[in-house]
Every structure is written in structure tokens, then in C-alpha cells.
Tab-separated table of C-alpha atoms and ligand atoms in Angstrom:
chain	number	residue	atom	x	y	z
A	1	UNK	CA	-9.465	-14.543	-11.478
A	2	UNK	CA	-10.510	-13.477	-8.257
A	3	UNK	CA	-7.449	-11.428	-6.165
A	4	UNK	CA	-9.262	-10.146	-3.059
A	5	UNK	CA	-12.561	-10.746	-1.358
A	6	UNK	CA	-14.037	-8.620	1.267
A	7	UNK	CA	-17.239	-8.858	3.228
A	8	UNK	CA	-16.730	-6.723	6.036
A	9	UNK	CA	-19.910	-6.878	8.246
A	10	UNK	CA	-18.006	-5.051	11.282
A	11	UNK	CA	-15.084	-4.740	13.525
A	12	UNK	CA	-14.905	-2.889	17.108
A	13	UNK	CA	-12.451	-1.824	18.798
A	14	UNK	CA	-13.565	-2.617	23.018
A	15	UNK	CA	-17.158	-2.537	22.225
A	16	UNK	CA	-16.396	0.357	19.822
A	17	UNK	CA	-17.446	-0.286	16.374
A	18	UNK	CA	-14.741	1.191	13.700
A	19	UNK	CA	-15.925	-0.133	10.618
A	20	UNK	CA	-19.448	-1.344	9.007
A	21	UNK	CA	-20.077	-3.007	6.047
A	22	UNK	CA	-17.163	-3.033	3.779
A	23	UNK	CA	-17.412	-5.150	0.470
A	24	UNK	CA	-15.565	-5.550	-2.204
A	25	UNK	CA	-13.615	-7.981	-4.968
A	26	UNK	CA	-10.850	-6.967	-6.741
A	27	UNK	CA	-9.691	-8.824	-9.786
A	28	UNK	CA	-6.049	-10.630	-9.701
A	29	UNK	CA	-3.585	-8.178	-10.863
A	30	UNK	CA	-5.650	-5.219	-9.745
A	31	UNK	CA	-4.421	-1.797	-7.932
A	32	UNK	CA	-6.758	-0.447	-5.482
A	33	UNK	CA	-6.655	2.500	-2.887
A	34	UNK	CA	-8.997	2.629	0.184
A	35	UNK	CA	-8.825	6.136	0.444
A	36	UNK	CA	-9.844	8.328	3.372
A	37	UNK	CA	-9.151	10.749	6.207
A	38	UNK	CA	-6.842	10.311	8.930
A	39	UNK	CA	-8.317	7.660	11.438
A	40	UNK	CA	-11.093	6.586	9.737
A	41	UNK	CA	-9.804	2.875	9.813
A	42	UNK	CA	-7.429	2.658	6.846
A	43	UNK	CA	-4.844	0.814	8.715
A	44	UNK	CA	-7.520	-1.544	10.524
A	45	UNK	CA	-8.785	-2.881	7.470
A	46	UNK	CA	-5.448	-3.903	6.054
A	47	UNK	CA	-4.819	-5.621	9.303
A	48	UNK	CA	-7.943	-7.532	8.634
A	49	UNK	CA	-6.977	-8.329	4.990
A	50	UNK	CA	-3.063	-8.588	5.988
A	51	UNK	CA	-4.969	-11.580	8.611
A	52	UNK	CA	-3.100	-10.041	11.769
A	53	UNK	CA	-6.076	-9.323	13.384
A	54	UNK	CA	-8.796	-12.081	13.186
A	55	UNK	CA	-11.728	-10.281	15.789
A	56	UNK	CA	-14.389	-9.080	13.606
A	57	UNK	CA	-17.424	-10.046	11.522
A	58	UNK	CA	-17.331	-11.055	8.079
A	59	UNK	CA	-15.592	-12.644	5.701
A	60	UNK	CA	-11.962	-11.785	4.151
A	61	UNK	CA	-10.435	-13.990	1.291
A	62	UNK	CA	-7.402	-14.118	0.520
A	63	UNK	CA	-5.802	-14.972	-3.013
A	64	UNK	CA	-4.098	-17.966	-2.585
A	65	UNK	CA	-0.222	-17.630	-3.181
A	66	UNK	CA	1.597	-15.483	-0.820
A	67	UNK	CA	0.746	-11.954	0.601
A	68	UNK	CA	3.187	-9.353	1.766
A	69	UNK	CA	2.611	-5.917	3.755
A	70	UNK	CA	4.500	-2.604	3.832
A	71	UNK	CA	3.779	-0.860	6.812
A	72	UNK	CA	3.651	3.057	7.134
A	73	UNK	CA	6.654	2.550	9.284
A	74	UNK	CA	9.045	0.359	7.228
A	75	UNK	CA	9.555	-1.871	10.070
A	76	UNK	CA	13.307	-3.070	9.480
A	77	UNK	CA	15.366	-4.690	12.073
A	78	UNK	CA	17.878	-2.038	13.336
A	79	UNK	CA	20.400	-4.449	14.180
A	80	UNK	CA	20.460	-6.203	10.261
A	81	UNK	CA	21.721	-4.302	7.153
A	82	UNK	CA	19.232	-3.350	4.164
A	83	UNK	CA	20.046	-6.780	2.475
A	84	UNK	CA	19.997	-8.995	5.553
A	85	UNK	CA	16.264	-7.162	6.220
A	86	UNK	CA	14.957	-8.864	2.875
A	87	UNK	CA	17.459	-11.938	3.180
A	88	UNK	CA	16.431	-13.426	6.505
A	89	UNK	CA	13.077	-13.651	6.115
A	90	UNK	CA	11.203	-16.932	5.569
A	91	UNK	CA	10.937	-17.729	1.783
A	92	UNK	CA	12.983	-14.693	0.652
A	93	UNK	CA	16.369	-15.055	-1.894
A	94	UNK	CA	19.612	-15.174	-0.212
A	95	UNK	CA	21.854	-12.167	0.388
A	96	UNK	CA	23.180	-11.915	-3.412
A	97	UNK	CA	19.206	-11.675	-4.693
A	98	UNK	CA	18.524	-9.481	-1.631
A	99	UNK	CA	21.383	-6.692	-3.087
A	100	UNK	CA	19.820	-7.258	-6.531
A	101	UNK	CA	16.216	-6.650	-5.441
A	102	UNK	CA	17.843	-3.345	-3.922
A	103	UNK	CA	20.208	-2.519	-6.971
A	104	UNK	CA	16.562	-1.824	-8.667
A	105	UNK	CA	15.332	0.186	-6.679
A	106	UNK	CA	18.119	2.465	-6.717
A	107	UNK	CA	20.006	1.118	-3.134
A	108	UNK	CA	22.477	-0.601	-4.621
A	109	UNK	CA	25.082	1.472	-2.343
A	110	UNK	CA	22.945	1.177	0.353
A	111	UNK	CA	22.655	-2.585	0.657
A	112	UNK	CA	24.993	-2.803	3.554
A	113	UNK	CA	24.059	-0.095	5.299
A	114	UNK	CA	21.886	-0.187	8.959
A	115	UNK	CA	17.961	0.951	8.783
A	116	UNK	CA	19.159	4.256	10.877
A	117	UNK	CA	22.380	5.182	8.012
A	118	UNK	CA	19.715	6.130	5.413
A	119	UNK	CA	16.711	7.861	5.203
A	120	UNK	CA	13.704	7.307	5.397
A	121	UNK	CA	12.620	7.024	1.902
A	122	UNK	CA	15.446	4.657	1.603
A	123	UNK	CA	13.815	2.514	4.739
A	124	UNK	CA	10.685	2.763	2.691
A	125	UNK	CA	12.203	1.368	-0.478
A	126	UNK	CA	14.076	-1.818	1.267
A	127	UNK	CA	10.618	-2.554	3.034
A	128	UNK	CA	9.012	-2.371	-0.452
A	129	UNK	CA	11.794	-5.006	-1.397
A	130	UNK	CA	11.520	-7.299	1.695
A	131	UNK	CA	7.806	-7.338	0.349
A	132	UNK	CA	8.469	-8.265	-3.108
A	133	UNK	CA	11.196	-10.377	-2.141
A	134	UNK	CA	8.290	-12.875	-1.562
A	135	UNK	CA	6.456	-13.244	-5.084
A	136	UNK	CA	3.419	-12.261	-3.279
A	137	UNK	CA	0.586	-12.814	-4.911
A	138	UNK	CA	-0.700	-9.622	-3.011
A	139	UNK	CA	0.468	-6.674	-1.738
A	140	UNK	CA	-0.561	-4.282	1.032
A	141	UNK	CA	0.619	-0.850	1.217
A	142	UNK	CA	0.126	1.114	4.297
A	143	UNK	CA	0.401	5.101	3.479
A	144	UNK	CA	3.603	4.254	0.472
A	145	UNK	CA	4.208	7.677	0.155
A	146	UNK	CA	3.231	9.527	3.254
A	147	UNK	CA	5.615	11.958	5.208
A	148	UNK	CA	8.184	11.518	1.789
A	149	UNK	CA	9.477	14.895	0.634
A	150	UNK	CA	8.042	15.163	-3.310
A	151	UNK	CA	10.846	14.266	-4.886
A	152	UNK	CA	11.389	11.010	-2.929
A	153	UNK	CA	7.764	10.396	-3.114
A	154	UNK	CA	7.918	10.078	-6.906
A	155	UNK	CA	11.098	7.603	-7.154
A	156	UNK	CA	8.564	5.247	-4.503
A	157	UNK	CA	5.854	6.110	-7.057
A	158	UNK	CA	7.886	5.195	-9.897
A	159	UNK	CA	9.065	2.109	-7.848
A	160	UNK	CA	6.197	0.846	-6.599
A	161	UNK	CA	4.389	1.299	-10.249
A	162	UNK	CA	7.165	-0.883	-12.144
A	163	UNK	CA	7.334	-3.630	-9.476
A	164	UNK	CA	3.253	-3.873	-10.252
A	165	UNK	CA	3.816	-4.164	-13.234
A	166	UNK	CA	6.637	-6.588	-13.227
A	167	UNK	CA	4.940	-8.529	-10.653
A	168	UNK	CA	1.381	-8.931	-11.417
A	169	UNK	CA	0.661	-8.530	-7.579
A	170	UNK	CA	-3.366	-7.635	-6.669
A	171	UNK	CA	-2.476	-4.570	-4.419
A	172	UNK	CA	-4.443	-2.754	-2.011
A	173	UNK	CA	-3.062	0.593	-0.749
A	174	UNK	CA	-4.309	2.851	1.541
A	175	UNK	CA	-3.644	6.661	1.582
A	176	UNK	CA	-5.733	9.655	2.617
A	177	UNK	CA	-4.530	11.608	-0.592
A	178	UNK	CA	-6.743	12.077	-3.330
A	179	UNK	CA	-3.885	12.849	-6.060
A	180	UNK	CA	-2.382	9.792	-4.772
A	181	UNK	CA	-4.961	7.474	-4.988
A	182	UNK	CA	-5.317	8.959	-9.048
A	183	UNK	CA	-1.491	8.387	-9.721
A	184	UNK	CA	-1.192	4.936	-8.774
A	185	UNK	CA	-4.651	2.936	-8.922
A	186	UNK	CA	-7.061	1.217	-10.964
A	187	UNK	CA	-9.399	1.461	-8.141
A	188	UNK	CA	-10.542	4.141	-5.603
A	189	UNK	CA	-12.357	2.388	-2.638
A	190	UNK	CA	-13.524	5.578	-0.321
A	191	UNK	CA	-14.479	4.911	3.287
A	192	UNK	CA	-16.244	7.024	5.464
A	193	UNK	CA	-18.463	7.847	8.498
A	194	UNK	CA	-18.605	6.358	11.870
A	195	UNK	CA	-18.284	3.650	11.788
A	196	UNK	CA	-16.678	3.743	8.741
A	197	UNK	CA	-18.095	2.262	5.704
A	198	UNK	CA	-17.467	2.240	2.154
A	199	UNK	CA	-19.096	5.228	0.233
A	200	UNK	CA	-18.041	5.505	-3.011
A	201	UNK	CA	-16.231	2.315	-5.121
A	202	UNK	CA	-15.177	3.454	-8.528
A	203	UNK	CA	-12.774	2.910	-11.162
A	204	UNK	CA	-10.030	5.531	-12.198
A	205	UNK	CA	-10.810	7.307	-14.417
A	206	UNK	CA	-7.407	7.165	-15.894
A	207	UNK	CA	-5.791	4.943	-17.738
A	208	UNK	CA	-2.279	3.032	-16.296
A	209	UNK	CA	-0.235	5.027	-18.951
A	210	UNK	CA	-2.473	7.974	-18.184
A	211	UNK	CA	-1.716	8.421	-14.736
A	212	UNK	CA	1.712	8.808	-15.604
A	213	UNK	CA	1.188	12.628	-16.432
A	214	UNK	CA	0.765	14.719	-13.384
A	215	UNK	CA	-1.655	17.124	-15.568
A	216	UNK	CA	-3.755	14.280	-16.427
A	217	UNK	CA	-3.873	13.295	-12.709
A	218	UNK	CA	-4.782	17.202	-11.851
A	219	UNK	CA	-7.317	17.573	-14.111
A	220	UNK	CA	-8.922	13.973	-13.322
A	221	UNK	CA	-8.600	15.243	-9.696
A	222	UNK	CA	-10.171	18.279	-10.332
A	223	UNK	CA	-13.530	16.685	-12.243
A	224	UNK	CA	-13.870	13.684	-9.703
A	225	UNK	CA	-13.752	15.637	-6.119
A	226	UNK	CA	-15.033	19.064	-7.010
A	227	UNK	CA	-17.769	18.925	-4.476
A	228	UNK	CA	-15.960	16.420	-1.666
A	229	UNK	CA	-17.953	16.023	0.871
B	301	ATP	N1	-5.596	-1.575	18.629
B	301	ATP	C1	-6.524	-0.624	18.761
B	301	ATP	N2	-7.253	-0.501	19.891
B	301	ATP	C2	-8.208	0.430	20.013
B	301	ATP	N3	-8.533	1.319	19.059
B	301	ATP	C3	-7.839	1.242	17.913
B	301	ATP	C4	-6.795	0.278	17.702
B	301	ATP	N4	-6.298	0.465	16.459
B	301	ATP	C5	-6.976	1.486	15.921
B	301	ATP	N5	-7.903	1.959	16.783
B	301	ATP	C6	-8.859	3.051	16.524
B	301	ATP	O1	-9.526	2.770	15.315
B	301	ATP	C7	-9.715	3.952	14.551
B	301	ATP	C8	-9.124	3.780	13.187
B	301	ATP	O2	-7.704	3.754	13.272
B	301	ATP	P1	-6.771	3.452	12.033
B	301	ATP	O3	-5.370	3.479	12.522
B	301	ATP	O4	-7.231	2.226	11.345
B	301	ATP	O5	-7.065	4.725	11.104
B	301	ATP	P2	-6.357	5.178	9.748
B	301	ATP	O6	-7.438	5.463	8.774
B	301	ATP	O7	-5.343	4.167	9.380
B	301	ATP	O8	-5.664	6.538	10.164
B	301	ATP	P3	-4.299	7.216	9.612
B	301	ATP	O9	-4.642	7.830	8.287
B	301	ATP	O10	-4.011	8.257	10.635
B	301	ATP	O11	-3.250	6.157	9.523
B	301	ATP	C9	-9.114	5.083	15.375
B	301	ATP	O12	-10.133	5.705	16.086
B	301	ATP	C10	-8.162	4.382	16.286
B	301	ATP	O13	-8.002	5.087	17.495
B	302	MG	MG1	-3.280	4.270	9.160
């Protein structure tokens, strides 16, 4: 089963193109990263797919079934707690399901708390929740992991890897980490150039159970981007 199809042909910015030809299908249930450097158009593209922004040429489908986004910024209303972020929006459990979905990922003491109490890993996490809180049938991820201190960065890891898995959600993440991409997907969709298009589209090399071991994900790192250009 299909989960994502995209046939970019081009999107500009005020006359400015940004992207090119972008195309690719990802398979229901599958984890890809669009991987590249810091404005290359990471962020535009997920618009695209997330449908927020409907100016360009091409053609994005959609899974059908619901789709959820996590934005770099996690986005939560300052003037709602944690729970009441993932309870009030449209579709999403009440309160009680909100403090479970939040219990697992390790903000169970947290769940009543405003955005600004807690930091910003802990923002990160409840905006991961307010996505799953959805069933989506897939899942955008906007930088997961960036500007997260390492230790933080591998309980979102850990997170966001057994809510995949419990899930089943098609994801497609963005980051401009190469390790990254590695550790969490099946899939590493590289952009570049100006305007941007895709340049390499290859499977990881590593297994889901692989990618688990940080060694693994060094050494894999080390044979695929030896010469990065
Ligand atoms: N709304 C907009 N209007 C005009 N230009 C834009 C707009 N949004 C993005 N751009 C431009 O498009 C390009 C790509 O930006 P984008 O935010 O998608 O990059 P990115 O790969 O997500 O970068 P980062 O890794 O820093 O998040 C940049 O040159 C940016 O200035
Ligand atoms: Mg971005």
C-alpha cells in the first residue's frame, strides 16, 4: 500500500524557484528523512506534503486517513496545559487519554503544567503526542531532534521510534543530520542544489533493530558519506 506520493515539478517563492523536481513514493508504514543543509527547502516541502501551502507545480498525494505535523517549534498554546494542548484539538481523546498519551512518553508529572514550566524537550514530546493523539495515518516531523541537548535527544529518539512502531504511521522527517537520518529511517531522501532537487534516494543501510546501536549507526555513517559532496 501506497503511504506518500510526490511529484514535485516546482515551487517558488515570489518568482524565486526553491525546489525542482522532487519525486518520490513511500510505502504505508515507511520512515523516511529528506535530509539536507540548512535552507535548502526542508521545511517547504513538508508544507507542501503537510497541504498548508497549495502554490506550486505538481502533484502531492496524500494517504488517505489522517495526517499530523510536528513542527520544529512545538507550537503549543501557552495559555492551555500539556494535556489540554492534545485534548482540545479536533478528533483527539479527552483529557484522561490526553494524560495517558503523556504518561508514555515520560510527562506524566508534567501533564498539567503550561508550555513555558518545562523545557523544551518536554514541549517537543507533548507536540509529538498532540500528533499521535490523532491515529494519523502519517506523520511529519520537522527537525525532531534539533537544538535537544544529547541526552534529551535520545529519549525523543527512543519516543518517536516506539510510537512508529506502535502506530504504523508512514513518516516523513526532515533533518540536516546525517547520523540522524541513519538512527531513525528506512529511507534517506537527500535534496540539494538551487533550486533544490532530490539527489540521492536510498534505503538505509541498516536494519530497524540495527539502528538501535550507535556503533552500527557510526560505522554505516562512516561508509555511506565518506566523500559528501
Ligand atoms: N514564506 C516564504 N517566503 C519567501 N521565501 C521563503 C518562505 N519560506 C521559505 N522561504 C525560502 O525558501 C528557502 C528554503 O527554506 P526552508 O525553510 O524550507 O529551508 P530548510 O531546509 O527547512 O532550512 P532549515 O534547515 O534551516 O530549517 C529559503 O531560502 C527560505 O528563505
Ligand atoms: Mg526547516
Amino acid at each position: 500500500m501506497t503511504g506518500l506520493m510526490v511529484s514535485l515539478a516546482g515551487k517558488s517563492f515570489a518568482g524565486q524557484a526553491v525546489l525542482g523536481h522532487i519525486s518520490f513514493t513511500l510505502d504505508a508504514g515507511e520512515r523516511a528523512c529528506l535530509l539536507g543543509p540548512s535552507g535548502i527547502g526542508k521545511s517547504t516541502l513538508l508544507n507542501l506534503v503537510a497541504g498548508f501551502d497549495t502554490d506550486y507545480q505538481g502533484t502531492i498525494t496524500p494517504p488517505h486517513g489522517r495526517l499530523a505535523m510536528v513542527f520544529q517549534s512545538p507550537r503549543l498554546l501557552p495559555w492551555r496545559t500539556l494535556a489540554q494542548n492534545i485534548a482540545l484539538i479536533p478528533g483527539a481523546p479527552d483529557l484522561a487519554a490526553a494524560r495517558t498519551l503523556l504518561a508514555e512518553a515520560g510527562l506524566a508529572e508534567a501533564a498539567d503544567q503550561y508550555p513555558e514550566k518545562v523545557s523544551l524537550g518536554m514541549q517537543r514530546r507533548a507536540a509529538l503526542c498532540r500528533a499521535l493523539a490523532v491515529d494519523p495515518a502519517l506523520i511529519l516531523l520537522d527537525e525532531p531532534l534539533v537544538s535537544l541537548d544529547p541526552a534529551t535527544a535520545e529519549q525523543m529518539r527512543q519516543l518517536l521510534r516506539r510510537t512508529l512502531d506502535v502506530t504504523g504511521a508512514t513518516a516523513l522527517m526532515t533533518t540536516h543530520d546525517r547520523r540522524e537520518a541513519l538512527a531513525l529511517a528506512d529511507r534517506i531522501l537527500e535534496i540539494g542544489g538551487s533550486p533544490a532537487t532530490l539527489v540521492r534516494d536510498r534505503p538505509s543501510p541498516l536494519s530497524r533493530a540495527e539502528r538501535l546501536d550507535p556503533d552500527k549507526v557510526e560505522t554505516a555513517y562512516k561508509a555511506l558519506f565518506k566523500h559528501p559532496d
